[in-house]
Amino acid sequence: MVNPTKPWLKNYPDGVAHDIGVLPNSSLSQFLEECFSRFGNRKAVESMGKFFSYRDLEDSLKTLLVIFRPCIWRRVHALH
């Protein structure tokens, strides 16, 4: 039966957990850094028939960080 609040779960291959539980890391960034380090060349995401490794994701996230850093910096300083 398909979960109506999480319809994407029906597309998970057999053996893939539907819930990752509590993360042992103190932050999402720490979790991601550990994944990038441990699984670098392994497939992380498939989208439209193309696979992206953990290293690909890390590179893309670093690029986005460079692009958005000035915006984030201005917002943080506007709050203080």
CSV table of N, CA, C and O in Angstrom, one decimal:
chain,number,residue,atom,x,y,z
A,1,MET,N,0.8,-1.2,0.0
A,1,MET,CA,0.0,0.0,0.0
A,1,MET,C,0.9,1.3,0.0
A,1,MET,O,1.9,1.3,0.7
A,2,VAL,N,0.5,2.2,-0.8
A,2,VAL,CA,1.3,3.5,-0.9
A,2,VAL,C,0.9,4.4,0.2
A,2,VAL,O,-0.3,4.6,0.5
A,3,ASN,N,1.9,5.0,0.9
A,3,ASN,CA,1.7,6.0,1.9
A,3,ASN,C,1.2,7.3,1.2
A,3,ASN,O,2.0,7.8,0.5
A,4,PRO,N,0.0,7.8,1.5
A,4,PRO,CA,-0.4,9.0,0.7
A,4,PRO,C,0.4,10.2,1.1
A,4,PRO,O,0.4,11.2,0.3
A,5,THR,N,1.1,10.3,2.2
A,5,THR,CA,1.9,11.4,2.6
A,5,THR,C,3.3,11.3,2.0
A,5,THR,O,4.0,12.3,2.0
A,6,LYS,N,3.7,10.1,1.6
A,6,LYS,CA,5.0,9.9,1.0
A,6,LYS,C,5.0,9.0,-0.2
A,6,LYS,O,5.5,7.9,-0.2
A,7,PRO,N,4.4,9.5,-1.3
A,7,PRO,CA,4.2,8.6,-2.4
A,7,PRO,C,5.5,8.2,-3.1
A,7,PRO,O,5.5,7.2,-3.8
A,8,TRP,N,6.6,8.9,-2.9
A,8,TRP,CA,7.9,8.6,-3.5
A,8,TRP,C,8.4,7.2,-3.0
A,8,TRP,O,9.2,6.6,-3.6
A,9,LEU,N,8.0,6.8,-1.8
A,9,LEU,CA,8.5,5.6,-1.2
A,9,LEU,C,8.2,4.4,-2.1
A,9,LEU,O,9.0,3.4,-2.1
A,10,LYS,N,7.2,4.4,-2.9
A,10,LYS,CA,6.9,3.3,-3.8
A,10,LYS,C,8.0,3.1,-4.8
A,10,LYS,O,8.1,2.0,-5.4
A,11,ASN,N,8.8,4.1,-5.1
A,11,ASN,CA,9.9,4.0,-6.1
A,11,ASN,C,11.2,3.5,-5.5
A,11,ASN,O,12.2,3.4,-6.2
A,12,TYR,N,11.3,3.4,-4.1
A,12,TYR,CA,12.5,2.9,-3.5
A,12,TYR,C,12.8,1.4,-3.9
A,12,TYR,O,11.9,0.6,-3.9
A,13,PRO,N,14.0,1.1,-4.3
A,13,PRO,CA,14.3,-0.3,-4.6
A,13,PRO,C,14.2,-1.2,-3.3
A,13,PRO,O,14.2,-0.7,-2.2
A,14,ASP,N,14.0,-2.5,-3.5
A,14,ASP,CA,13.9,-3.4,-2.4
A,14,ASP,C,15.2,-3.3,-1.6
A,14,ASP,O,16.3,-3.1,-2.1
A,15,GLY,N,15.0,-3.3,-0.2
A,15,GLY,CA,16.2,-3.2,0.6
A,15,GLY,C,16.6,-1.8,1.1
A,15,GLY,O,17.4,-1.6,1.9
A,16,VAL,N,15.9,-0.8,0.5
A,16,VAL,CA,16.2,0.6,0.9
A,16,VAL,C,15.3,1.0,2.0
A,16,VAL,O,14.0,0.9,1.8
A,17,ALA,N,15.8,1.4,3.1
A,17,ALA,CA,15.0,1.8,4.2
A,17,ALA,C,14.1,3.0,3.9
A,17,ALA,O,14.6,3.9,3.2
A,18,HIS,N,12.9,3.0,4.4
A,18,HIS,CA,12.0,4.2,4.2
A,18,HIS,C,12.3,5.3,5.2
A,18,HIS,O,11.8,6.4,5.1
A,19,ASP,N,13.0,4.9,6.3
A,19,ASP,CA,13.3,5.9,7.3
A,19,ASP,C,14.7,5.7,7.8
A,19,ASP,O,15.2,4.6,8.0
A,20,ILE,N,15.5,6.8,7.9
A,20,ILE,CA,16.9,6.6,8.3
A,20,ILE,C,17.0,6.7,9.9
A,20,ILE,O,18.1,6.5,10.4
A,21,GLY,N,16.0,7.0,10.6
A,21,GLY,CA,16.1,7.1,12.0
A,21,GLY,C,16.8,8.3,12.5
A,21,GLY,O,17.0,9.3,11.7
A,22,VAL,N,17.3,8.3,13.7
A,22,VAL,CA,18.0,9.4,14.3
A,22,VAL,C,19.4,9.4,13.8
A,22,VAL,O,20.1,8.4,13.8
A,23,LEU,N,19.9,10.5,13.3
A,23,LEU,CA,21.3,10.7,12.8
A,23,LEU,C,22.2,10.8,14.0
A,23,LEU,O,21.9,11.6,15.0
A,24,PRO,N,23.4,10.1,14.0
A,24,PRO,CA,24.3,10.2,15.1
A,24,PRO,C,25.1,11.5,15.1
A,24,PRO,O,25.9,11.8,16.0
A,25,ASN,N,25.0,12.3,14.0
A,25,ASN,CA,25.8,13.5,13.9
A,25,ASN,C,25.1,14.7,14.6
A,25,ASN,O,23.9,14.6,14.8
A,26,SER,N,25.9,15.7,14.9
A,26,SER,CA,25.3,16.8,15.6
A,26,SER,C,24.6,17.8,14.6
A,26,SER,O,23.9,18.7,15.1
A,27,SER,N,24.9,17.7,13.3
A,27,SER,CA,24.3,18.6,12.4
A,27,SER,C,24.2,17.9,11.0
A,27,SER,O,24.8,17.0,10.7
A,28,LEU,N,23.3,18.5,10.1
A,28,LEU,CA,23.2,18.0,8.8
A,28,LEU,C,24.5,18.2,8.0
A,28,LEU,O,24.9,17.3,7.3
A,29,SER,N,25.2,19.3,8.2
A,29,SER,CA,26.4,19.5,7.5
A,29,SER,C,27.5,18.5,7.9
A,29,SER,O,28.2,18.0,7.0
A,30,GLN,N,27.5,18.1,9.2
A,30,GLN,CA,28.4,17.1,9.6
A,30,GLN,C,28.1,15.7,9.0
A,30,GLN,O,29.0,15.0,8.6
A,31,PHE,N,26.8,15.4,8.9
A,31,PHE,CA,26.4,14.2,8.3
A,31,PHE,C,26.8,14.1,6.8
A,31,PHE,O,27.3,13.1,6.4
A,32,LEU,N,26.5,15.2,6.1
A,32,LEU,CA,26.9,15.3,4.7
A,32,LEU,C,28.4,15.2,4.5
A,32,LEU,O,28.8,14.4,3.6
A,33,GLU,N,29.2,15.9,5.3
A,33,GLU,CA,30.6,15.8,5.2
A,33,GLU,C,31.1,14.4,5.4
A,33,GLU,O,32.0,13.9,4.7
A,34,GLU,N,30.5,13.6,6.3
A,34,GLU,CA,30.9,12.3,6.6
A,34,GLU,C,30.5,11.4,5.4
A,34,GLU,O,31.3,10.5,4.9
A,35,CYS,N,29.4,11.6,4.8
A,35,CYS,CA,29.0,10.9,3.6
A,35,CYS,C,29.9,11.1,2.4
A,35,CYS,O,30.3,10.2,1.7
A,36,PHE,N,30.2,12.4,2.2
A,36,PHE,CA,31.1,12.8,1.1
A,36,PHE,C,32.5,12.1,1.3
A,36,PHE,O,33.0,11.6,0.3
A,37,SER,N,32.9,12.0,2.5
A,37,SER,CA,34.2,11.4,2.8
A,37,SER,C,34.2,9.9,2.6
A,37,SER,O,35.1,9.3,2.0
A,38,ARG,N,33.2,9.3,3.2
A,38,ARG,CA,33.1,7.8,3.2
A,38,ARG,C,32.7,7.2,1.8
A,38,ARG,O,33.2,6.1,1.5
A,39,PHE,N,31.8,7.9,1.1
A,39,PHE,CA,31.2,7.3,-0.1
A,39,PHE,C,31.6,8.0,-1.4
A,39,PHE,O,30.9,7.8,-2.4
A,40,GLY,N,32.6,8.9,-1.4
A,40,GLY,CA,32.9,9.8,-2.5
A,40,GLY,C,32.5,9.4,-3.9
A,40,GLY,O,31.7,10.1,-4.6
A,41,ASN,N,32.9,8.3,-4.4
A,41,ASN,CA,32.6,7.9,-5.8
A,41,ASN,C,31.4,7.0,-6.0
A,41,ASN,O,31.0,6.7,-7.1
A,42,ARG,N,30.7,6.7,-4.9
A,42,ARG,CA,29.5,5.9,-5.0
A,42,ARG,C,28.3,6.7,-5.4
A,42,ARG,O,28.3,7.9,-5.3
A,43,LYS,N,27.4,6.1,-6.1
A,43,LYS,CA,26.2,6.8,-6.5
A,43,LYS,C,25.4,7.3,-5.3
A,43,LYS,O,25.1,6.5,-4.4
A,44,ALA,N,25.0,8.5,-5.4
A,44,ALA,CA,24.2,9.1,-4.3
A,44,ALA,C,22.8,9.4,-4.7
A,44,ALA,O,21.8,9.2,-4.0
A,45,VAL,N,22.6,9.9,-6.0
A,45,VAL,CA,21.3,10.3,-6.5
A,45,VAL,C,21.2,9.9,-7.9
A,45,VAL,O,22.2,10.0,-8.7
A,46,GLU,N,20.0,9.5,-8.3
A,46,GLU,CA,19.7,9.3,-9.7
A,46,GLU,C,18.6,10.3,-10.1
A,46,GLU,O,17.6,10.4,-9.4
A,47,SER,N,18.7,11.0,-11.2
A,47,SER,CA,17.7,11.9,-11.6
A,47,SER,C,17.7,11.9,-13.1
A,47,SER,O,18.7,12.1,-13.8
A,48,MET,N,16.5,11.6,-13.7
A,48,MET,CA,16.3,11.6,-15.1
A,48,MET,C,17.3,10.7,-15.8
A,48,MET,O,17.9,11.1,-16.9
A,49,GLY,N,17.6,9.6,-15.2
A,49,GLY,CA,18.5,8.6,-15.9
A,49,GLY,C,20.0,8.9,-15.7
A,49,GLY,O,20.9,8.2,-16.2
A,50,LYS,N,20.4,10.0,-15.0
A,50,LYS,CA,21.7,10.3,-14.7
A,50,LYS,C,22.1,10.1,-13.2
A,50,LYS,O,21.3,10.4,-12.4
A,51,PHE,N,23.2,9.5,-13.0
A,51,PHE,CA,23.7,9.3,-11.6
A,51,PHE,C,24.7,10.4,-11.2
A,51,PHE,O,25.5,10.8,-12.0
A,52,PHE,N,24.6,10.7,-9.9
A,52,PHE,CA,25.5,11.7,-9.3
A,52,PHE,C,26.1,11.0,-8.1
A,52,PHE,O,25.4,10.5,-7.3
A,53,SER,N,27.4,11.1,-8.0
A,53,SER,CA,28.2,10.5,-6.9
A,53,SER,C,28.1,11.5,-5.7
A,53,SER,O,27.7,12.7,-5.9
A,54,TYR,N,28.5,11.0,-4.6
A,54,TYR,CA,28.6,11.9,-3.4
A,54,TYR,C,29.6,13.0,-3.7
A,54,TYR,O,29.4,14.2,-3.3
A,55,ARG,N,30.7,12.7,-4.4
A,55,ARG,CA,31.6,13.8,-4.8
A,55,ARG,C,31.0,14.8,-5.7
A,55,ARG,O,31.2,16.0,-5.5
A,56,ASP,N,30.2,14.4,-6.6
A,56,ASP,CA,29.4,15.4,-7.5
A,56,ASP,C,28.6,16.3,-6.6
A,56,ASP,O,28.5,17.5,-6.9
A,57,LEU,N,27.9,15.7,-5.7
A,57,LEU,CA,27.0,16.5,-4.8
A,57,LEU,C,27.8,17.5,-4.0
A,57,LEU,O,27.4,18.6,-3.8
A,58,GLU,N,28.9,17.0,-3.5
A,58,GLU,CA,29.8,17.9,-2.7
A,58,GLU,C,30.3,19.1,-3.5
A,58,GLU,O,30.2,20.2,-3.1
A,59,ASP,N,30.7,18.8,-4.7
A,59,ASP,CA,31.2,19.9,-5.6
A,59,ASP,C,30.0,20.9,-5.9
A,59,ASP,O,30.2,22.1,-5.9
A,60,SER,N,28.9,20.3,-6.2
A,60,SER,CA,27.7,21.2,-6.5
A,60,SER,C,27.3,22.0,-5.3
A,60,SER,O,27.0,23.2,-5.4
A,61,LEU,N,27.4,21.4,-4.1
A,61,LEU,CA,27.0,22.2,-2.9
A,61,LEU,C,28.0,23.3,-2.6
A,61,LEU,O,27.7,24.4,-2.2
A,62,LYS,N,29.3,23.0,-2.8
A,62,LYS,CA,30.3,24.0,-2.7
A,62,LYS,C,30.1,25.2,-3.6
A,62,LYS,O,30.3,26.3,-3.2
A,63,THR,N,29.8,24.9,-4.9
A,63,THR,CA,29.5,25.9,-5.8
A,63,THR,C,28.3,26.8,-5.4
A,63,THR,O,28.4,28.0,-5.5
A,64,LEU,N,27.3,26.1,-5.0
A,64,LEU,CA,26.1,26.9,-4.5
A,64,LEU,C,26.5,27.8,-3.3
A,64,LEU,O,26.0,28.9,-3.2
A,65,LEU,N,27.3,27.2,-2.4
A,65,LEU,CA,27.7,28.0,-1.2
A,65,LEU,C,28.4,29.3,-1.6
A,65,LEU,O,28.2,30.3,-1.1
A,66,VAL,N,29.3,29.2,-2.6
A,66,VAL,CA,30.0,30.3,-3.1
A,66,VAL,C,29.1,31.4,-3.7
A,66,VAL,O,29.2,32.6,-3.4
A,67,ILE,N,28.1,30.9,-4.4
A,67,ILE,CA,27.1,31.8,-5.0
A,67,ILE,C,26.2,32.4,-4.0
A,67,ILE,O,26.0,33.7,-4.0
A,68,PHE,N,25.8,31.7,-3.0
A,68,PHE,CA,24.8,32.2,-2.0
A,68,PHE,C,25.5,32.8,-0.8
A,68,PHE,O,24.8,33.5,0.0
A,69,ARG,N,26.7,32.7,-0.6
A,69,ARG,CA,27.4,33.2,0.6
A,69,ARG,C,27.1,34.7,0.8
A,69,ARG,O,26.8,35.1,1.9
A,70,PRO,N,27.3,35.5,-0.2
A,70,PRO,CA,27.0,37.0,0.1
A,70,PRO,C,25.6,37.2,0.5
A,70,PRO,O,25.4,38.1,1.4
A,71,CYS,N,24.6,36.5,0.0
A,71,CYS,CA,23.2,36.7,0.4
A,71,CYS,C,23.0,36.3,1.8
A,71,CYS,O,22.4,36.9,2.6
A,72,ILE,N,23.6,35.1,2.2
A,72,ILE,CA,23.5,34.6,3.6
A,72,ILE,C,24.2,35.6,4.5
A,72,ILE,O,23.6,35.9,5.6
A,73,TRP,N,25.3,36.0,4.2
A,73,TRP,CA,26.1,36.9,5.0
A,73,TRP,C,25.3,38.2,5.3
A,73,TRP,O,25.2,38.7,6.4
A,74,ARG,N,24.7,38.8,4.3
A,74,ARG,CA,23.9,40.0,4.4
A,74,ARG,C,22.7,39.7,5.4
A,74,ARG,O,22.4,40.6,6.2
A,75,ARG,N,22.0,38.6,5.2
A,75,ARG,CA,20.9,38.3,6.0
A,75,ARG,C,21.2,38.1,7.5
A,75,ARG,O,20.6,38.6,8.4
A,76,VAL,N,22.3,37.4,7.7
A,76,VAL,CA,22.8,37.2,9.1
A,76,VAL,C,23.1,38.5,9.8
A,76,VAL,O,22.7,38.8,10.9
A,77,HIS,N,23.8,39.4,9.1
A,77,HIS,CA,24.2,40.6,9.6
A,77,HIS,C,23.0,41.6,9.8
A,77,HIS,O,23.0,42.5,10.7
A,78,ALA,N,22.0,41.4,9.0
A,78,ALA,CA,20.8,42.3,9.1
A,78,ALA,C,20.0,41.9,10.4
A,78,ALA,O,19.3,42.7,10.9
A,79,LEU,N,20.2,40.7,10.8
A,79,LEU,CA,19.5,40.3,12.0
A,79,LEU,C,20.1,40.8,13.3
A,79,LEU,O,19.5,40.8,14.4
A,80,HIS,N,21.4,41.2,13.2
A,80,HIS,CA,22.1,41.6,14.4
A,80,HIS,C,22.1,43.1,14.6
A,80,HIS,O,22.0,43.9,13.9
